[in-house]
mmCIF file of C-alpha atoms and ligand atoms in Angstrom:
data_model
loop_
_atom_site.group_PDB
_atom_site.id
_atom_site.type_symbol
_atom_site.label_atom_id
_atom_site.label_comp_id
_atom_site.label_asym_id
_atom_site.label_seq_id
_atom_site.Cartn_x
_atom_site.Cartn_y
_atom_site.Cartn_z
ATOM 1 C CA UNK A 1 0.000 0.000 0.000
ATOM 2 C CA UNK A 2 1.590 3.305 -1.041
ATOM 3 C CA UNK A 3 2.484 5.508 1.918
ATOM 4 C CA UNK A 4 1.320 8.581 -0.031
ATOM 5 C CA UNK A 5 -2.193 7.116 -0.261
ATOM 6 C CA UNK A 6 -2.247 6.612 3.501
ATOM 7 C CA UNK A 7 -1.034 10.095 4.343
ATOM 8 C CA UNK A 8 -2.728 12.115 1.597
ATOM 9 C CA UNK A 9 -5.967 10.241 1.024
ATOM 10 C CA UNK A 10 -6.874 8.020 3.952
ATOM 11 C CA UNK A 11 -5.701 9.877 7.064
ATOM 12 C CA UNK A 12 -7.551 13.108 6.125
ATOM 13 C CA UNK A 13 -10.744 10.985 6.011
ATOM 14 C CA UNK A 14 -10.370 10.378 9.745
ATOM 15 C CA UNK A 15 -10.221 14.056 10.714
ATOM 16 C CA UNK A 16 -13.913 14.855 10.387
ATOM 17 C CA UNK A 17 -15.208 11.802 12.310
ATOM 18 C CA UNK A 18 -12.542 12.372 14.993
ATOM 19 C CA UNK A 19 -13.667 15.986 15.385
ATOM 20 C CA UNK A 20 -17.355 15.051 15.600
ATOM 21 C CA UNK A 21 -16.654 12.282 18.141
ATOM 22 C CA UNK A 22 -14.573 14.704 20.230
ATOM 23 C CA UNK A 23 -17.530 17.102 20.429
ATOM 24 C CA UNK A 24 -20.355 14.563 20.663
ATOM 25 C CA UNK A 25 -18.954 12.091 23.211
ATOM 26 C CA UNK A 26 -18.765 14.657 26.076
ATOM 27 C CA UNK A 27 -22.301 15.805 25.174
ATOM 28 C CA UNK A 28 -23.481 12.202 25.382
ATOM 29 C CA UNK A 29 -21.900 12.000 28.794
ATOM 30 C CA UNK A 30 -23.635 15.179 30.023
ATOM 31 C CA UNK A 31 -27.069 14.574 28.533
ATOM 32 C CA UNK A 32 -27.423 10.852 27.879
ATOM 33 C CA UNK A 33 -30.580 9.200 26.568
ATOM 34 C CA UNK A 34 -29.256 6.013 28.139
ATOM 35 C CA UNK A 35 -26.699 5.871 30.945
ATOM 36 C CA UNK A 36 -26.018 2.292 29.989
ATOM 37 C CA UNK A 37 -22.577 2.359 28.389
ATOM 38 C CA UNK A 38 -19.527 0.222 27.866
ATOM 39 C CA UNK A 39 -16.106 1.698 27.206
ATOM 40 C CA UNK A 40 -14.917 -1.610 25.836
ATOM 41 C CA UNK A 41 -17.735 -1.531 23.259
ATOM 42 C CA UNK A 42 -16.953 2.108 22.478
ATOM 43 C CA UNK A 43 -13.326 1.143 21.835
ATOM 44 C CA UNK A 44 -14.492 -1.667 19.576
ATOM 45 C CA UNK A 45 -16.664 0.773 17.602
ATOM 46 C CA UNK A 46 -13.623 2.954 16.984
ATOM 47 C CA UNK A 47 -11.833 -0.073 15.505
ATOM 48 C CA UNK A 48 -14.938 -0.874 13.420
ATOM 49 C CA UNK A 49 -15.100 2.766 12.258
ATOM 50 C CA UNK A 50 -11.437 2.600 11.247
ATOM 51 C CA UNK A 51 -12.055 -0.549 9.169
ATOM 52 C CA UNK A 52 -15.187 0.929 7.599
ATOM 53 C CA UNK A 53 -13.503 4.239 6.686
ATOM 54 C CA UNK A 54 -10.399 2.465 5.410
ATOM 55 C CA UNK A 55 -12.345 0.131 3.143
ATOM 56 C CA UNK A 56 -14.772 2.762 1.828
ATOM 57 C CA UNK A 57 -11.885 5.148 1.050
ATOM 58 C CA UNK A 58 -10.147 2.303 -0.761
ATOM 59 C CA UNK A 59 -13.279 1.539 -2.783
ATOM 60 C CA UNK A 60 -14.191 5.153 -3.533
ATOM 61 C CA UNK A 61 -12.626 5.245 -7.044
ATOM 62 C CA UNK A 62 -14.937 2.355 -7.902
ATOM 63 C CA UNK A 63 -17.993 4.469 -7.006
ATOM 64 C CA UNK A 64 -16.998 7.066 -9.597
ATOM 65 C CA UNK A 65 -16.473 4.341 -12.177
ATOM 66 C CA UNK A 66 -20.113 3.337 -11.858
ATOM 67 C CA UNK A 67 -21.655 6.773 -11.441
ATOM 68 C CA UNK A 68 -19.845 8.867 -14.043
ATOM 69 C CA UNK A 69 -20.302 6.575 -17.086
ATOM 70 C CA UNK A 70 -23.965 6.043 -16.138
ATOM 71 C CA UNK A 71 -24.449 9.766 -15.888
ATOM 72 C CA UNK A 72 -22.745 10.509 -19.215
ATOM 73 C CA UNK A 73 -24.588 7.662 -21.003
ATOM 74 C CA UNK A 74 -28.024 8.256 -19.596
ATOM 75 C CA UNK A 75 -27.813 11.937 -18.670
ATOM 76 C CA UNK A 76 -30.298 13.552 -16.356
ATOM 77 C CA UNK A 77 -33.598 11.744 -16.495
ATOM 78 C CA UNK A 78 -35.571 14.491 -14.760
ATOM 79 C CA UNK A 79 -33.511 17.667 -14.929
ATOM 80 C CA UNK A 80 -35.500 19.718 -12.430
ATOM 81 C CA UNK A 81 -34.218 23.275 -12.543
ATOM 82 C CA UNK A 82 -34.059 25.557 -9.537
ATOM 83 C CA UNK A 83 -33.630 29.327 -9.723
ATOM 84 C CA UNK A 84 -30.349 30.920 -8.675
ATOM 85 C CA UNK A 85 -29.943 32.518 -5.261
ATOM 86 C CA UNK A 86 -30.599 31.386 -1.722
ATOM 87 C CA UNK A 87 -34.202 30.246 -2.302
ATOM 88 C CA UNK A 88 -33.208 28.135 -5.300
ATOM 89 C CA UNK A 89 -30.315 26.601 -3.399
ATOM 90 C CA UNK A 90 -32.499 25.809 -0.370
ATOM 91 C CA UNK A 91 -35.220 24.408 -2.632
ATOM 92 C CA UNK A 92 -32.752 22.158 -4.391
ATOM 93 C CA UNK A 93 -31.246 21.008 -1.111
ATOM 94 C CA UNK A 94 -34.662 20.159 0.323
ATOM 95 C CA UNK A 95 -35.705 18.350 -2.858
ATOM 96 C CA UNK A 96 -32.417 16.435 -2.794
ATOM 97 C CA UNK A 97 -32.901 15.251 0.798
ATOM 98 C CA UNK A 98 -36.533 14.279 0.195
ATOM 99 C CA UNK A 99 -35.741 12.181 -2.870
ATOM 100 C CA UNK A 100 -32.533 10.771 -1.349
ATOM 101 C CA UNK A 101 -34.497 9.717 1.707
ATOM 102 C CA UNK A 102 -37.141 8.044 -0.460
ATOM 103 C CA UNK A 103 -34.486 5.774 -1.990
ATOM 104 C CA UNK A 104 -32.805 5.360 1.384
ATOM 105 C CA UNK A 105 -36.124 4.341 2.984
ATOM 106 C CA UNK A 106 -36.735 1.507 0.506
ATOM 107 C CA UNK A 107 -33.127 0.406 0.553
ATOM 108 C CA UNK A 108 -33.142 0.283 4.352
ATOM 109 C CA UNK A 109 -36.514 -1.463 4.475
ATOM 110 C CA UNK A 110 -35.155 -4.009 1.980
ATOM 111 C CA UNK A 111 -32.159 -4.607 4.259
ATOM 112 C CA UNK A 112 -34.510 -5.604 7.039
ATOM 113 C CA UNK A 113 -36.769 -7.652 4.785
ATOM 114 C CA UNK A 114 -34.350 -9.681 2.673
ATOM 115 C CA UNK A 115 -32.063 -12.160 4.342
ATOM 116 C CA UNK A 116 -29.127 -11.590 1.931
ATOM 117 C CA UNK A 117 -29.182 -7.874 2.756
ATOM 118 C CA UNK A 118 -29.875 -8.354 6.445
ATOM 119 C CA UNK A 119 -26.660 -10.361 6.928
ATOM 120 C CA UNK A 120 -24.845 -7.198 5.866
ATOM 121 C CA UNK A 121 -26.894 -4.784 8.015
ATOM 122 C CA UNK A 122 -27.025 -6.968 11.142
ATOM 123 C CA UNK A 123 -23.659 -5.721 12.435
ATOM 124 C CA UNK A 124 -25.067 -2.179 12.718
ATOM 125 C CA UNK A 125 -28.046 -3.487 14.711
ATOM 126 C CA UNK A 126 -25.971 -5.595 17.073
ATOM 127 C CA UNK A 127 -25.019 -2.312 18.770
ATOM 128 C CA UNK A 128 -25.997 -2.785 22.375
ATOM 129 C CA UNK A 129 -25.039 0.751 23.525
ATOM 130 C CA UNK A 130 -26.256 3.046 20.754
ATOM 131 C CA UNK A 131 -24.108 6.167 20.509
ATOM 132 C CA UNK A 132 -22.545 8.556 18.019
ATOM 133 C CA UNK A 133 -19.830 6.056 17.038
ATOM 134 C CA UNK A 134 -22.504 3.573 15.892
ATOM 135 C CA UNK A 135 -22.799 5.622 12.703
ATOM 136 C CA UNK A 136 -19.620 3.994 11.336
ATOM 137 C CA UNK A 137 -20.334 0.591 12.830
ATOM 138 C CA UNK A 138 -21.412 -0.502 9.387
ATOM 139 C CA UNK A 139 -20.187 -3.278 7.145
ATOM 140 C CA UNK A 140 -18.254 -1.655 4.314
ATOM 141 C CA UNK A 141 -20.071 -3.642 1.604
ATOM 142 C CA UNK A 142 -23.225 -1.661 2.457
ATOM 143 C CA UNK A 143 -21.686 1.303 0.636
ATOM 144 C CA UNK A 144 -21.064 -0.794 -2.479
ATOM 145 C CA UNK A 145 -24.714 -1.812 -2.634
ATOM 146 C CA UNK A 146 -25.881 1.724 -1.889
ATOM 147 C CA UNK A 147 -24.259 2.924 -5.118
ATOM 148 C CA UNK A 148 -26.920 1.068 -7.046
ATOM 149 C CA UNK A 149 -29.801 1.542 -4.619
ATOM 150 C CA UNK A 150 -29.369 5.243 -3.853
ATOM 151 C CA UNK A 151 -26.453 7.072 -5.498
ATOM 152 C CA UNK A 152 -27.069 5.882 -9.050
ATOM 153 C CA UNK A 153 -30.739 6.954 -9.200
ATOM 154 C CA UNK A 154 -29.804 10.220 -7.450
ATOM 155 C CA UNK A 155 -27.014 10.898 -9.978
ATOM 156 C CA UNK A 156 -29.514 10.448 -12.776
ATOM 157 C CA UNK A 157 -32.065 12.754 -11.187
ATOM 158 C CA UNK A 158 -30.016 15.633 -9.835
ATOM 159 C CA UNK A 159 -27.739 18.216 -11.272
ATOM 160 C CA UNK A 160 -26.176 20.177 -8.459
ATOM 161 C CA UNK A 161 -25.567 23.855 -8.423
ATOM 162 C CA UNK A 162 -22.019 24.446 -7.191
ATOM 163 C CA UNK A 163 -23.371 26.522 -4.285
ATOM 164 C CA UNK A 164 -25.645 23.696 -3.161
ATOM 165 C CA UNK A 165 -23.101 20.876 -3.126
ATOM 166 C CA UNK A 166 -21.113 22.113 -0.128
ATOM 167 C CA UNK A 167 -23.838 22.543 2.441
ATOM 168 C CA UNK A 168 -25.914 19.585 1.257
ATOM 169 C CA UNK A 169 -22.884 17.334 1.569
ATOM 170 C CA UNK A 170 -22.092 18.678 5.042
ATOM 171 C CA UNK A 171 -25.623 18.021 6.307
ATOM 172 C CA UNK A 172 -25.680 14.603 4.675
ATOM 173 C CA UNK A 173 -22.466 13.676 6.491
ATOM 174 C CA UNK A 174 -23.438 15.181 9.839
ATOM 175 C CA UNK A 175 -26.950 13.731 9.911
ATOM 176 C CA UNK A 176 -25.846 10.169 10.614
ATOM 177 C CA UNK A 177 -23.948 11.322 13.719
ATOM 178 C CA UNK A 178 -26.969 13.323 14.881
ATOM 179 C CA UNK A 179 -29.530 10.514 14.677
ATOM 180 C CA UNK A 180 -27.251 7.963 16.365
ATOM 181 C CA UNK A 181 -26.184 10.219 19.222
ATOM 182 C CA UNK A 182 -26.988 9.011 22.729
ATOM 183 C CA UNK A 183 -28.523 12.324 23.758
ATOM 184 C CA UNK A 184 -31.784 13.124 25.481
ATOM 185 C CA UNK A 185 -33.234 15.454 22.860
ATOM 186 C CA UNK A 186 -36.987 15.605 22.283
ATOM 187 C CA UNK A 187 -38.248 17.097 19.062
ATOM 188 C CA UNK A 188 -41.947 16.894 20.007
ATOM 189 C CA UNK A 189 -44.246 17.484 17.054
ATOM 190 C CA UNK A 190 -41.310 18.628 14.908
ATOM 191 C CA UNK A 191 -40.188 15.010 15.196
ATOM 192 C CA UNK A 192 -43.070 14.027 12.932
ATOM 193 C CA UNK A 193 -41.311 15.904 10.146
ATOM 194 C CA UNK A 194 -37.601 15.819 10.935
ATOM 195 C CA UNK A 195 -35.771 12.783 12.293
ATOM 196 C CA UNK A 196 -33.720 12.932 15.457
ATOM 197 C CA UNK A 197 -31.898 10.685 17.918
ATOM 198 C CA UNK A 198 -35.100 9.614 19.679
ATOM 199 C CA UNK A 199 -36.742 8.578 16.385
ATOM 200 C CA UNK A 200 -33.747 6.489 15.313
ATOM 201 C CA UNK A 201 -33.167 5.050 18.804
ATOM 202 C CA UNK A 202 -36.519 3.258 18.441
ATOM 203 C CA UNK A 203 -35.325 1.773 15.147
ATOM 204 C CA UNK A 204 -32.475 0.215 17.127
ATOM 205 C CA UNK A 205 -34.765 -1.562 19.622
ATOM 206 C CA UNK A 206 -35.839 -5.176 19.076
ATOM 207 C CA UNK A 207 -39.542 -4.184 19.330
ATOM 208 C CA UNK A 208 -39.489 -1.403 16.750
ATOM 209 C CA UNK A 209 -36.634 -2.345 14.451
ATOM 210 C CA UNK A 210 -39.040 -2.697 11.525
ATOM 211 C CA UNK A 211 -40.193 0.880 12.007
ATOM 212 C CA UNK A 212 -38.614 4.319 11.513
ATOM 213 C CA UNK A 213 -36.510 3.437 8.475
ATOM 214 C CA UNK A 214 -36.093 7.001 7.161
ATOM 215 C CA UNK A 215 -32.877 8.909 7.707
ATOM 216 C CA UNK A 216 -34.138 12.502 7.355
ATOM 217 C CA UNK A 217 -37.894 12.653 7.045
ATOM 218 C CA UNK A 218 -40.224 10.445 9.076
ATOM 219 C CA UNK A 219 -42.699 11.413 6.365
ATOM 220 C CA UNK A 220 -41.707 8.320 4.356
ATOM 221 C CA UNK A 221 -42.412 6.054 7.321
ATOM 222 C CA UNK A 222 -45.762 7.742 7.774
ATOM 223 C CA UNK A 223 -46.647 7.416 4.079
ATOM 224 C CA UNK A 224 -45.623 3.756 3.912
ATOM 225 C CA UNK A 225 -47.041 2.699 7.294
ATOM 226 C CA UNK A 226 -43.893 2.062 9.355
ATOM 227 C CA UNK A 227 -43.862 5.139 11.582
ATOM 228 C CA UNK A 228 -43.520 4.919 15.342
ATOM 229 C CA UNK A 229 -43.868 8.246 17.114
ATOM 230 C CA UNK A 230 -41.753 8.246 20.292
ATOM 231 C CA UNK A 231 -43.684 8.881 23.486
ATOM 232 C CA UNK A 232 -42.407 12.202 24.951
ATOM 233 C CA UNK A 233 -40.074 10.740 27.571
ATOM 234 C CA UNK A 234 -39.331 7.404 25.997
ATOM 235 C CA UNK A 235 -35.624 6.814 25.455
ATOM 236 C CA UNK A 236 -35.220 3.047 25.252
ATOM 237 C CA UNK A 237 -32.239 1.885 27.283
ATOM 238 C CA UNK A 238 -31.907 -1.381 25.455
ATOM 239 C CA UNK A 239 -30.774 -1.387 21.855
ATOM 240 C CA UNK A 240 -29.488 -4.338 19.907
ATOM 241 C CA UNK A 241 -30.987 -7.635 18.890
ATOM 242 C CA UNK A 242 -33.132 -9.781 21.134
ATOM 243 C CA UNK A 243 -31.089 -12.948 21.413
ATOM 244 C CA UNK A 244 -27.763 -12.258 19.818
ATOM 245 C CA UNK A 245 -24.498 -11.104 21.297
ATOM 246 C CA UNK A 246 -23.250 -7.529 21.036
ATOM 247 C CA UNK A 247 -21.358 -8.601 17.897
ATOM 248 C CA UNK A 248 -18.173 -6.931 18.996
ATOM 249 C CA UNK A 249 -15.820 -9.234 17.142
ATOM 250 C CA UNK A 250 -13.850 -8.887 13.919
ATOM 251 C CA UNK A 251 -15.792 -11.859 12.592
ATOM 252 C CA UNK A 252 -19.009 -9.800 12.863
ATOM 253 C CA UNK A 253 -17.380 -6.605 11.600
ATOM 254 C CA UNK A 254 -15.712 -8.097 8.535
ATOM 255 C CA UNK A 255 -16.354 -11.759 7.741
ATOM 256 C CA UNK A 256 -19.983 -12.440 8.679
ATOM 257 C CA UNK A 257 -21.835 -11.394 5.475
ATOM 258 C CA UNK A 258 -19.258 -13.175 3.290
ATOM 259 C CA UNK A 259 -19.693 -16.370 5.330
ATOM 260 C CA UNK A 260 -23.489 -16.156 5.030
ATOM 261 C CA UNK A 261 -23.414 -15.357 1.294
ATOM 262 C CA UNK A 262 -21.065 -18.305 0.687
ATOM 263 C CA UNK A 263 -23.435 -20.611 2.619
ATOM 264 C CA UNK A 264 -26.399 -19.335 0.568
ATOM 265 C CA UNK A 265 -24.504 -19.913 -2.697
ATOM 266 C CA UNK A 266 -23.612 -23.437 -1.596
ATOM 267 C CA UNK A 267 -27.285 -24.113 -0.804
ATOM 268 C CA UNK A 268 -28.363 -22.860 -4.249
ATOM 269 C CA UNK A 269 -25.641 -24.900 -5.977
ATOM 270 C CA UNK A 270 -26.680 -27.972 -3.958
ATOM 271 C CA UNK A 271 -30.323 -27.514 -4.969
ATOM 272 C CA UNK A 272 -29.363 -27.163 -8.630
ATOM 273 C CA UNK A 273 -27.261 -30.316 -8.490
ATOM 274 C CA UNK A 274 -30.203 -32.114 -6.840
ATOM 275 C CA UNK A 275 -32.597 -30.864 -9.548
ATOM 276 C CA UNK A 276 -30.178 -31.929 -12.330
ATOM 277 C CA UNK A 277 -29.995 -35.487 -10.906
ATOM 278 C CA UNK A 278 -33.786 -35.820 -10.792
HETATM 279 ZN ZN1 ZN B 1 -31.805 -0.771 10.207
HETATM 280 ZN ZN1 ZN B 2 -28.659 3.235 12.891
#
């Protein structure tokens, strides 16, 4: 691995998450939604975040190789134009988040519904002590699949104004930290429209894990019948899966989906051999 790649490309990717964690972790300590915490698990999440950021940075050139040719071959399918100026920029940003969240909603719901996607998403849900670091407790192959489920349709729908890209990208990056934070913040009725840590905390409980799939707008959960409105003072202490371990092993962080996909392929191959013999 070239040293220049490590120092010039990868290490700068760690600065933003490190800064957010440095601000958010003391806040979580002062105003926790759940006092239940484990420093060992927190340390493990930092290792998982490192693996996730390393692998996604490594794979990033591949993303462009899918998105750019598709965009130049197919062009903009629905080139919605927004006027110049602040209003146009805000309008485009809002439209972007709404449409992005629509694709995200169905992708996320699919992850919970289909076994071959769930094996990839399970690691995120094994988090027993939900907190800001959970945002990067994600199997890196999720990002590969998201290219096709979310980024590709978005690239074909949106043409960004240069002034919009910066702030939209910043919010998009920060939002994941916000909704995973272990903070006692109530949004009240606003929470019906904008997602927050309480909304997403319910998604991480065994009882409500098939609810609250949206990332930005609970609207999509309300439209498609999966919305759970948090009771005003409800901050579930228990997150994670009902019977499984906290998943804090490298096997869960890296190998698990590959093991499960290989088993599934072997089952399919076995069935085909059986059918051919009949
Ligand atoms: Zn989920
Ligand atoms: Zn989550």
